[in-house]
Amino acid sequence: MKYSIITINYNNKEGLKKTIQSVLEQTSHDYQFIIIDGGSTDGSTDIIKQNADHIDYWVSEPDGGRYAAMNKGIKQAKGDYLNFMNSGDSFYSPMVLEEIAKMNYTEDIITGGFYDQEKDIKHIIMPQEVTLLTMLKNTFNHQATFIKRQLFDKRLYDENYVIQSDAKFNYQSIIYDNCSVRIIDYIVANYDFNGISSNLSIVDKEWGQLLAELFPERILKDYKKMFTPGEVPLVRLLPDLKESPSIQRWIYRFATILLRCKHFIR
């Protein structure tokens, strides 16, 4: 199994150092390393040049943002699977690529967990069975995900989104195209929570926009009962619940009341 590791960066020199080191420390060298820099002015290009002998392709020039940079990297990718390890993020251990390859999985999307260094918590976001509800409640962490290159022959990331293009790509690939998914109980990446993906106001705004674009109104009726406008959907904040549906509804309603109260005390 050959990987294409794609790292995008913009004015994050220290984060880029960390990511490059993580890639170069991998015990498996069966990968293509691509860095797409958005025309940084903080010395990031000096870091890239210092490691140029270990980078298969790199460019530093202004681009249209996060997903434009990722698409630029995709167009250069030659590996069987693509992984997006953006600057500041890193592989959980030097053995990750080697151990993933040993698993011999062939699904279109292979996704594992990530480690939150600040809180010292390991997360396996997706349950073993991927359904519409579990996809609405959770999301794939792209640092911990390996995607077959052929999936991008049909579509690239939608550059009109700032954060939610990952989710759009996953919905279209998994729901519309019925591509295969393998959830692995394995920590792949250390996730940097200082990135733009942690901006909940953008997440919330784009989430509503994305759902309206992809699903008919009648499909979303039940889902819309589960969140309060102006907030991150509650089903994305709550853990998987084993209780009966009536208890789940009570919990959702209680959480909704709490969120509404928060609006009054701001």
PDB file of C-alpha atoms in Angstrom:
ATOM      1  CA  MET A   1       0.000   0.000   0.000  1.00  0.00           C
ATOM      2  CA  LYS A   2       1.457   3.371  -1.014  1.00  0.00           C
ATOM      3  CA  TYR A   3       0.255   6.566   0.624  1.00  0.00           C
ATOM      4  CA  SER A   4       0.173  10.163  -0.495  1.00  0.00           C
ATOM      5  CA  ILE A   5       0.567  12.344   2.593  1.00  0.00           C
ATOM      6  CA  ILE A   6      -0.702  15.844   1.813  1.00  0.00           C
ATOM      7  CA  THR A   7       0.175  18.720   4.136  1.00  0.00           C
ATOM      8  CA  ILE A   8      -1.287  22.175   3.620  1.00  0.00           C
ATOM      9  CA  ASN A   9       0.195  25.147   5.424  1.00  0.00           C
ATOM     10  CA  TYR A  10      -0.122  28.900   5.714  1.00  0.00           C
ATOM     11  CA  ASN A  11       2.049  30.908   8.100  1.00  0.00           C
ATOM     12  CA  ASN A  12       2.376  28.080  10.609  1.00  0.00           C
ATOM     13  CA  LYS A  13       6.110  27.497  10.603  1.00  0.00           C
ATOM     14  CA  GLU A  14       6.322  25.745  13.965  1.00  0.00           C
ATOM     15  CA  GLY A  15       3.355  23.527  13.197  1.00  0.00           C
ATOM     16  CA  LEU A  16       4.877  22.659   9.827  1.00  0.00           C
ATOM     17  CA  LYS A  17       8.127  21.608  11.498  1.00  0.00           C
ATOM     18  CA  LYS A  18       6.189  19.260  13.759  1.00  0.00           C
ATOM     19  CA  THR A  19       4.262  17.721  10.886  1.00  0.00           C
ATOM     20  CA  ILE A  20       7.291  17.223   8.659  1.00  0.00           C
ATOM     21  CA  GLN A  21       9.202  15.568  11.489  1.00  0.00           C
ATOM     22  CA  SER A  22       6.267  13.242  12.131  1.00  0.00           C
ATOM     23  CA  VAL A  23       6.119  12.156   8.485  1.00  0.00           C
ATOM     24  CA  LEU A  24       9.872  11.657   8.163  1.00  0.00           C
ATOM     25  CA  GLU A  25       9.947   9.563  11.354  1.00  0.00           C
ATOM     26  CA  GLN A  26       7.579   6.949   9.900  1.00  0.00           C
ATOM     27  CA  THR A  27       9.132   3.487   9.835  1.00  0.00           C
ATOM     28  CA  SER A  28       7.419   2.836   6.498  1.00  0.00           C
ATOM     29  CA  HIS A  29       8.738   4.979   3.664  1.00  0.00           C
ATOM     30  CA  ASP A  30       6.228   3.732   1.108  1.00  0.00           C
ATOM     31  CA  TYR A  31       4.688   7.168   0.747  1.00  0.00           C
ATOM     32  CA  GLN A  32       4.679  10.282  -1.380  1.00  0.00           C
ATOM     33  CA  PHE A  33       5.013  13.483   0.635  1.00  0.00           C
ATOM     34  CA  ILE A  34       3.303  16.603  -0.730  1.00  0.00           C
ATOM     35  CA  ILE A  35       3.330  20.063   0.852  1.00  0.00           C
ATOM     36  CA  ILE A  36       1.067  22.841  -0.411  1.00  0.00           C
ATOM     37  CA  ASP A  37       1.931  26.208   1.110  1.00  0.00           C
ATOM     38  CA  GLY A  38      -0.335  29.197   0.554  1.00  0.00           C
ATOM     39  CA  GLY A  39       2.459  31.734   0.071  1.00  0.00           C
ATOM     40  CA  SER A  40       3.555  31.977   3.707  1.00  0.00           C
ATOM     41  CA  THR A  41       5.651  34.936   4.861  1.00  0.00           C
ATOM     42  CA  ASP A  42       6.718  33.561   8.264  1.00  0.00           C
ATOM     43  CA  GLY A  43       9.667  31.460   7.139  1.00  0.00           C
ATOM     44  CA  SER A  44       7.658  28.332   6.375  1.00  0.00           C
ATOM     45  CA  THR A  45       9.248  28.054   2.937  1.00  0.00           C
ATOM     46  CA  ASP A  46      12.690  27.947   4.570  1.00  0.00           C
ATOM     47  CA  ILE A  47      11.555  24.900   6.561  1.00  0.00           C
ATOM     48  CA  ILE A  48      10.291  23.276   3.375  1.00  0.00           C
ATOM     49  CA  LYS A  49      13.554  23.953   1.544  1.00  0.00           C
ATOM     50  CA  GLN A  50      15.575  22.500   4.422  1.00  0.00           C
ATOM     51  CA  ASN A  51      13.651  19.236   4.014  1.00  0.00           C
ATOM     52  CA  ALA A  52      13.262  19.359   0.230  1.00  0.00           C
ATOM     53  CA  ASP A  53      15.213  16.120  -0.274  1.00  0.00           C
ATOM     54  CA  HIS A  54      12.461  14.264   1.611  1.00  0.00           C
ATOM     55  CA  ILE A  55       9.514  15.999  -0.065  1.00  0.00           C
ATOM     56  CA  ASP A  56       8.248  14.646  -3.369  1.00  0.00           C
ATOM     57  CA  TYR A  57       6.354  17.752  -4.392  1.00  0.00           C
ATOM     58  CA  TRP A  58       5.908  21.189  -2.895  1.00  0.00           C
ATOM     59  CA  VAL A  59       4.728  24.609  -3.946  1.00  0.00           C
ATOM     60  CA  SER A  60       4.379  27.948  -2.175  1.00  0.00           C
ATOM     61  CA  GLU A  61       1.953  30.376  -3.778  1.00  0.00           C
ATOM     62  CA  PRO A  62      -1.298  32.154  -2.930  1.00  0.00           C
ATOM     63  CA  ASP A  63      -4.372  29.957  -3.219  1.00  0.00           C
ATOM     64  CA  GLY A  64      -8.096  30.044  -2.584  1.00  0.00           C
ATOM     65  CA  GLY A  65      -7.945  28.680   0.952  1.00  0.00           C
ATOM     66  CA  ARG A  66      -7.927  25.350   2.722  1.00  0.00           C
ATOM     67  CA  TYR A  67      -9.808  23.208   0.226  1.00  0.00           C
ATOM     68  CA  ALA A  68      -8.193  24.832  -2.799  1.00  0.00           C
ATOM     69  CA  ALA A  69      -4.848  23.823  -1.301  1.00  0.00           C
ATOM     70  CA  MET A  70      -6.064  20.292  -0.569  1.00  0.00           C
ATOM     71  CA  ASN A  71      -7.354  19.937  -4.133  1.00  0.00           C
ATOM     72  CA  LYS A  72      -4.010  21.126  -5.443  1.00  0.00           C
ATOM     73  CA  GLY A  73      -2.341  18.372  -3.447  1.00  0.00           C
ATOM     74  CA  ILE A  74      -4.836  15.767  -4.672  1.00  0.00           C
ATOM     75  CA  LYS A  75      -3.958  16.570  -8.272  1.00  0.00           C
ATOM     76  CA  GLN A  76      -0.319  15.679  -7.542  1.00  0.00           C
ATOM     77  CA  ALA A  77      -1.095  12.503  -5.597  1.00  0.00           C
ATOM     78  CA  LYS A  78       0.061   9.124  -6.932  1.00  0.00           C
ATOM     79  CA  GLY A  79      -0.576   6.913  -3.889  1.00  0.00           C
ATOM     80  CA  ASP A  80      -3.245   4.259  -3.409  1.00  0.00           C
ATOM     81  CA  TYR A  81      -4.625   6.141  -0.387  1.00  0.00           C
ATOM     82  CA  LEU A  82      -4.500   9.838   0.467  1.00  0.00           C
ATOM     83  CA  ASN A  83      -4.105  11.245   3.976  1.00  0.00           C
ATOM     84  CA  PHE A  84      -4.387  14.935   4.835  1.00  0.00           C
ATOM     85  CA  MET A  85      -1.972  15.703   7.674  1.00  0.00           C
ATOM     86  CA  ASN A  86      -2.109  19.468   7.855  1.00  0.00           C
ATOM     87  CA  SER A  87       0.521  21.641   9.509  1.00  0.00           C
ATOM     88  CA  GLY A  88       0.378  21.330  13.299  1.00  0.00           C
ATOM     89  CA  ASP A  89      -1.042  17.810  13.158  1.00  0.00           C
ATOM     90  CA  SER A  90       1.107  14.693  13.344  1.00  0.00           C
ATOM     91  CA  PHE A  91       1.004  10.917  13.292  1.00  0.00           C
ATOM     92  CA  TYR A  92       0.368   9.357  16.687  1.00  0.00           C
ATOM     93  CA  SER A  93       3.467   7.173  16.450  1.00  0.00           C
ATOM     94  CA  PRO A  94       6.265   6.408  13.956  1.00  0.00           C
ATOM     95  CA  MET A  95       4.608   3.028  13.296  1.00  0.00           C
ATOM     96  CA  VAL A  96       1.268   4.296  11.974  1.00  0.00           C
ATOM     97  CA  LEU A  97       1.797   3.855   8.231  1.00  0.00           C
ATOM     98  CA  GLU A  98       3.496   0.498   8.690  1.00  0.00           C
ATOM     99  CA  GLU A  99       0.754  -0.842  10.951  1.00  0.00           C
ATOM    100  CA  ILE A 100      -2.101   0.423   8.760  1.00  0.00           C
ATOM    101  CA  ALA A 101      -0.506  -1.324   5.778  1.00  0.00           C
ATOM    102  CA  LYS A 102      -0.272  -4.594   7.742  1.00  0.00           C
ATOM    103  CA  MET A 103      -4.033  -4.531   8.307  1.00  0.00           C
ATOM    104  CA  ASN A 104      -4.505  -5.162   4.556  1.00  0.00           C
ATOM    105  CA  TYR A 105      -7.858  -3.399   4.401  1.00  0.00           C
ATOM    106  CA  THR A 106      -9.126  -2.508   0.940  1.00  0.00           C
ATOM    107  CA  GLU A 107     -12.179  -0.335   1.686  1.00  0.00           C
ATOM    108  CA  ASP A 108     -12.564   3.005  -0.084  1.00  0.00           C
ATOM    109  CA  ILE A 109     -12.277   4.921   3.188  1.00  0.00           C
ATOM    110  CA  ILE A 110     -10.299   3.717   6.207  1.00  0.00           C
ATOM    111  CA  THR A 111     -10.661   5.862   9.293  1.00  0.00           C
ATOM    112  CA  GLY A 112      -9.399   5.604  12.858  1.00  0.00           C
ATOM    113  CA  GLY A 113      -9.125   7.812  15.920  1.00  0.00           C
ATOM    114  CA  PHE A 114      -7.123  10.803  17.052  1.00  0.00           C
ATOM    115  CA  TYR A 115      -5.431  11.943  20.232  1.00  0.00           C
ATOM    116  CA  ASP A 116      -6.279  15.274  21.866  1.00  0.00           C
ATOM    117  CA  GLN A 117      -2.970  16.265  23.446  1.00  0.00           C
ATOM    118  CA  GLU A 118      -4.408  19.178  25.424  1.00  0.00           C
ATOM    119  CA  LYS A 119      -7.003  17.039  27.216  1.00  0.00           C
ATOM    120  CA  ASP A 120      -5.053  13.768  27.053  1.00  0.00           C
ATOM    121  CA  ILE A 121      -8.043  11.995  25.497  1.00  0.00           C
ATOM    122  CA  LYS A 122      -8.151   9.441  22.701  1.00  0.00           C
ATOM    123  CA  HIS A 123     -11.159   9.691  20.406  1.00  0.00           C
ATOM    124  CA  ILE A 124     -12.679   7.085  18.127  1.00  0.00           C
ATOM    125  CA  ILE A 125     -15.414   9.285  16.659  1.00  0.00           C
ATOM    126  CA  MET A 126     -17.329   6.927  14.403  1.00  0.00           C
ATOM    127  CA  PRO A 127     -19.073   3.767  15.650  1.00  0.00           C
ATOM    128  CA  GLN A 128     -18.391   0.516  13.843  1.00  0.00           C
ATOM    129  CA  GLU A 129     -21.568   0.758  11.760  1.00  0.00           C
ATOM    130  CA  VAL A 130     -21.860   3.818   9.537  1.00  0.00           C
ATOM    131  CA  THR A 131     -25.474   4.917   9.067  1.00  0.00           C
ATOM    132  CA  LEU A 132     -27.119   8.212   8.157  1.00  0.00           C
ATOM    133  CA  LEU A 133     -27.715   8.979  11.836  1.00  0.00           C
ATOM    134  CA  THR A 134     -24.162   8.187  12.883  1.00  0.00           C
ATOM    135  CA  MET A 135     -22.871  10.405  10.071  1.00  0.00           C
ATOM    136  CA  LEU A 136     -25.119  13.249  11.199  1.00  0.00           C
ATOM    137  CA  LYS A 137     -23.916  12.845  14.778  1.00  0.00           C
ATOM    138  CA  ASN A 138     -20.233  12.444  13.976  1.00  0.00           C
ATOM    139  CA  THR A 139     -17.635  13.264  11.396  1.00  0.00           C
ATOM    140  CA  PHE A 140     -14.475  11.721  10.053  1.00  0.00           C
ATOM    141  CA  ASN A 141     -11.263  13.299  11.261  1.00  0.00           C
ATOM    142  CA  HIS A 142      -9.331  13.727   8.004  1.00  0.00           C
ATOM    143  CA  GLN A 143      -5.967  13.504   9.791  1.00  0.00           C
ATOM    144  CA  ALA A 144      -6.986  10.004  10.892  1.00  0.00           C
ATOM    145  CA  THR A 145      -8.510   8.969   7.562  1.00  0.00           C
ATOM    146  CA  PHE A 146      -7.113   7.311   4.433  1.00  0.00           C
ATOM    147  CA  ILE A 147      -9.126   7.794   1.229  1.00  0.00           C
ATOM    148  CA  LYS A 148      -8.637   5.887  -2.011  1.00  0.00           C
ATOM    149  CA  ARG A 149      -7.281   8.184  -4.675  1.00  0.00           C
ATOM    150  CA  GLN A 150      -9.873   6.984  -7.199  1.00  0.00           C
ATOM    151  CA  LEU A 151     -12.685   8.599  -5.186  1.00  0.00           C
ATOM    152  CA  PHE A 152     -11.264  11.983  -6.128  1.00  0.00           C
ATOM    153  CA  ASP A 153     -11.521  11.157  -9.822  1.00  0.00           C
ATOM    154  CA  LYS A 154     -15.261  11.730  -9.476  1.00  0.00           C
ATOM    155  CA  ARG A 155     -15.178  14.821  -7.274  1.00  0.00           C
ATOM    156  CA  LEU A 156     -12.769  17.105  -5.453  1.00  0.00           C
ATOM    157  CA  TYR A 157     -13.483  19.108  -2.308  1.00  0.00           C
ATOM    158  CA  ASP A 158     -16.016  21.913  -2.710  1.00  0.00           C
ATOM    159  CA  GLU A 159     -13.995  25.103  -2.366  1.00  0.00           C
ATOM    160  CA  ASN A 160     -17.098  27.150  -1.523  1.00  0.00           C
ATOM    161  CA  TYR A 161     -16.971  25.779   2.033  1.00  0.00           C
ATOM    162  CA  VAL A 162     -14.457  26.851   4.672  1.00  0.00           C
ATOM    163  CA  ILE A 163     -14.810  23.844   6.998  1.00  0.00           C
ATOM    164  CA  GLN A 164     -17.591  21.496   5.914  1.00  0.00           C
ATOM    165  CA  SER A 165     -16.326  20.345   2.520  1.00  0.00           C
ATOM    166  CA  ASP A 166     -14.933  17.196   4.181  1.00  0.00           C
ATOM    167  CA  ALA A 167     -18.436  16.343   5.361  1.00  0.00           C
ATOM    168  CA  LYS A 168     -19.922  17.069   1.937  1.00  0.00           C
ATOM    169  CA  PHE A 169     -17.390  14.797   0.255  1.00  0.00           C
ATOM    170  CA  ASN A 170     -18.094  12.020   2.758  1.00  0.00           C
ATOM    171  CA  TYR A 171     -21.874  12.288   2.378  1.00  0.00           C
ATOM    172  CA  GLN A 172     -21.684  12.213  -1.397  1.00  0.00           C
ATOM    173  CA  SER A 173     -19.192   9.340  -1.476  1.00  0.00           C
ATOM    174  CA  ILE A 174     -20.795   7.168   1.205  1.00  0.00           C
ATOM    175  CA  ILE A 175     -24.513   7.933   0.841  1.00  0.00           C
ATOM    176  CA  TYR A 176     -24.810   8.760  -2.850  1.00  0.00           C
ATOM    177  CA  ASP A 177     -22.082   6.472  -4.238  1.00  0.00           C
ATOM    178  CA  ASN A 178     -22.256   3.768  -1.551  1.00  0.00           C
ATOM    179  CA  CYS A 179     -18.485   3.532  -1.229  1.00  0.00           C
ATOM    180  CA  SER A 180     -17.114   1.166   1.391  1.00  0.00           C
ATOM    181  CA  VAL A 181     -15.884   2.269   4.832  1.00  0.00           C
ATOM    182  CA  ARG A 182     -13.703   0.574   7.425  1.00  0.00           C
ATOM    183  CA  ILE A 183     -13.681   1.963  10.982  1.00  0.00           C
ATOM    184  CA  ILE A 184     -10.534   0.838  12.793  1.00  0.00           C
ATOM    185  CA  ASP A 185      -9.964   0.835  16.536  1.00  0.00           C
ATOM    186  CA  TYR A 186      -6.595   2.495  16.148  1.00  0.00           C
ATOM    187  CA  ILE A 187      -5.276   5.967  16.973  1.00  0.00           C
ATOM    188  CA  VAL A 188      -3.802   7.478  13.818  1.00  0.00           C
ATOM    189  CA  ALA A 189      -3.125  11.149  14.515  1.00  0.00           C
ATOM    190  CA  ASN A 190      -2.405  13.828  17.072  1.00  0.00           C
ATOM    191  CA  TYR A 191      -4.970  16.528  16.303  1.00  0.00           C
ATOM    192  CA  ASP A 192      -4.192  20.239  16.633  1.00  0.00           C
ATOM    193  CA  PHE A 193      -7.334  21.892  18.016  1.00  0.00           C
ATOM    194  CA  ASN A 194      -6.022  25.375  17.250  1.00  0.00           C
ATOM    195  CA  GLY A 195      -7.027  25.122  13.594  1.00  0.00           C
ATOM    196  CA  ILE A 196      -9.993  26.743  11.883  1.00  0.00           C
ATOM    197  CA  SER A 197     -12.049  23.547  12.238  1.00  0.00           C
ATOM    198  CA  SER A 198     -12.451  24.396  15.929  1.00  0.00           C
ATOM    199  CA  ASN A 199     -14.357  27.613  15.077  1.00  0.00           C
ATOM    200  CA  LEU A 200     -17.852  26.496  16.082  1.00  0.00           C
ATOM    201  CA  SER A 201     -19.612  29.555  14.642  1.00  0.00           C
ATOM    202  CA  ILE A 202     -18.368  28.656  11.163  1.00  0.00           C
ATOM    203  CA  VAL A 203     -19.038  24.963  11.755  1.00  0.00           C
ATOM    204  CA  ASP A 204     -22.643  25.705  12.736  1.00  0.00           C
ATOM    205  CA  LYS A 205     -23.337  28.097   9.857  1.00  0.00           C
ATOM    206  CA  GLU A 206     -21.894  25.812   7.205  1.00  0.00           C
ATOM    207  CA  TRP A 207     -23.542  22.729   8.695  1.00  0.00           C
ATOM    208  CA  GLY A 208     -27.005  24.134   8.044  1.00  0.00           C
ATOM    209  CA  GLN A 209     -25.970  25.235   4.569  1.00  0.00           C
ATOM    210  CA  LEU A 210     -24.596  21.777   3.797  1.00  0.00           C
ATOM    211  CA  LEU A 211     -27.685  19.889   4.971  1.00  0.00           C
ATOM    212  CA  ALA A 212     -29.959  22.177   2.955  1.00  0.00           C
ATOM    213  CA  GLU A 213     -27.848  21.581  -0.131  1.00  0.00           C
ATOM    214  CA  LEU A 214     -27.679  17.785   0.099  1.00  0.00           C
ATOM    215  CA  PHE A 215     -30.989  16.667   1.600  1.00  0.00           C
ATOM    216  CA  PRO A 216     -34.670  17.411   0.865  1.00  0.00           C
ATOM    217  CA  GLU A 217     -36.560  19.343   3.519  1.00  0.00           C
ATOM    218  CA  ARG A 218     -38.753  16.348   4.429  1.00  0.00           C
ATOM    219  CA  ILE A 219     -35.667  14.264   5.211  1.00  0.00           C
ATOM    220  CA  LEU A 220     -34.413  16.866   7.673  1.00  0.00           C
ATOM    221  CA  LYS A 221     -37.611  17.388   9.671  1.00  0.00           C
ATOM    222  CA  ASP A 222     -36.758  14.974  12.485  1.00  0.00           C
ATOM    223  CA  TYR A 223     -33.136  16.101  12.516  1.00  0.00           C
ATOM    224  CA  LYS A 224     -34.062  19.766  12.900  1.00  0.00           C
ATOM    225  CA  LYS A 225     -35.989  18.955  16.083  1.00  0.00           C
ATOM    226  CA  MET A 226     -32.712  17.925  17.665  1.00  0.00           C
ATOM    227  CA  PHE A 227     -30.923  21.275  17.585  1.00  0.00           C
ATOM    228  CA  THR A 228     -31.492  24.918  18.354  1.00  0.00           C
ATOM    229  CA  PRO A 229     -30.822  27.493  15.596  1.00  0.00           C
ATOM    230  CA  GLY A 230     -27.555  29.293  16.255  1.00  0.00           C
ATOM    231  CA  GLU A 231     -25.992  26.324  18.003  1.00  0.00           C
ATOM    232  CA  VAL A 232     -23.995  23.310  16.907  1.00  0.00           C
ATOM    233  CA  PRO A 233     -26.561  20.524  16.302  1.00  0.00           C
ATOM    234  CA  LEU A 234     -27.176  18.721  19.574  1.00  0.00           C
ATOM    235  CA  VAL A 235     -26.762  15.312  18.047  1.00  0.00           C
ATOM    236  CA  ARG A 236     -23.161  16.264  17.280  1.00  0.00           C
ATOM    237  CA  LEU A 237     -22.552  17.203  20.905  1.00  0.00           C
ATOM    238  CA  LEU A 238     -24.142  14.219  22.625  1.00  0.00           C
ATOM    239  CA  PRO A 239     -22.540  10.767  22.859  1.00  0.00           C
ATOM    240  CA  ASP A 240     -24.165   7.623  21.498  1.00  0.00           C
ATOM    241  CA  LEU A 241     -27.147   6.830  23.709  1.00  0.00           C
ATOM    242  CA  LYS A 242     -28.195   3.292  24.639  1.00  0.00           C
ATOM    243  CA  GLU A 243     -31.436   4.346  26.292  1.00  0.00           C
ATOM    244  CA  SER A 244     -34.914   4.023  24.837  1.00  0.00           C
ATOM    245  CA  PRO A 245     -36.096   6.589  22.246  1.00  0.00           C
ATOM    246  CA  SER A 246     -38.306   8.294  24.839  1.00  0.00           C
ATOM    247  CA  ILE A 247     -35.326   8.902  27.137  1.00  0.00           C
ATOM    248  CA  GLN A 248     -33.286  10.170  24.200  1.00  0.00           C
ATOM    249  CA  ARG A 249     -36.030  12.684  23.327  1.00  0.00           C
ATOM    250  CA  TRP A 250     -36.148  13.853  26.937  1.00  0.00           C
ATOM    251  CA  ILE A 251     -32.381  14.400  26.950  1.00  0.00           C
ATOM    252  CA  TYR A 252     -32.501  16.320  23.666  1.00  0.00           C
ATOM    253  CA  ARG A 253     -35.328  18.536  24.954  1.00  0.00           C
ATOM    254  CA  PHE A 254     -33.504  19.178  28.223  1.00  0.00           C
ATOM    255  CA  ALA A 255     -30.318  20.108  26.368  1.00  0.00           C
ATOM    256  CA  THR A 256     -32.330  22.409  24.095  1.00  0.00           C
ATOM    257  CA  ILE A 257     -33.746  24.236  27.133  1.00  0.00           C
ATOM    258  CA  LEU A 258     -30.241  24.709  28.528  1.00  0.00           C
ATOM    259  CA  LEU A 259     -29.005  26.149  25.255  1.00  0.00           C
ATOM    260  CA  ARG A 260     -31.949  28.535  25.032  1.00  0.00           C
ATOM    261  CA  CYS A 261     -31.292  29.701  28.588  1.00  0.00           C
ATOM    262  CA  LYS A 262     -27.717  30.430  27.576  1.00  0.00           C
ATOM    263  CA  HIS A 263     -28.979  32.869  24.957  1.00  0.00           C
ATOM    264  CA  PHE A 264     -30.882  34.866  27.616  1.00  0.00           C
ATOM    265  CA  ILE A 265     -27.944  35.201  29.986  1.00  0.00           C
ATOM    266  CA  ARG A 266     -25.393  36.360  27.386  1.00  0.00           C
TER     267      ARG A 266
END
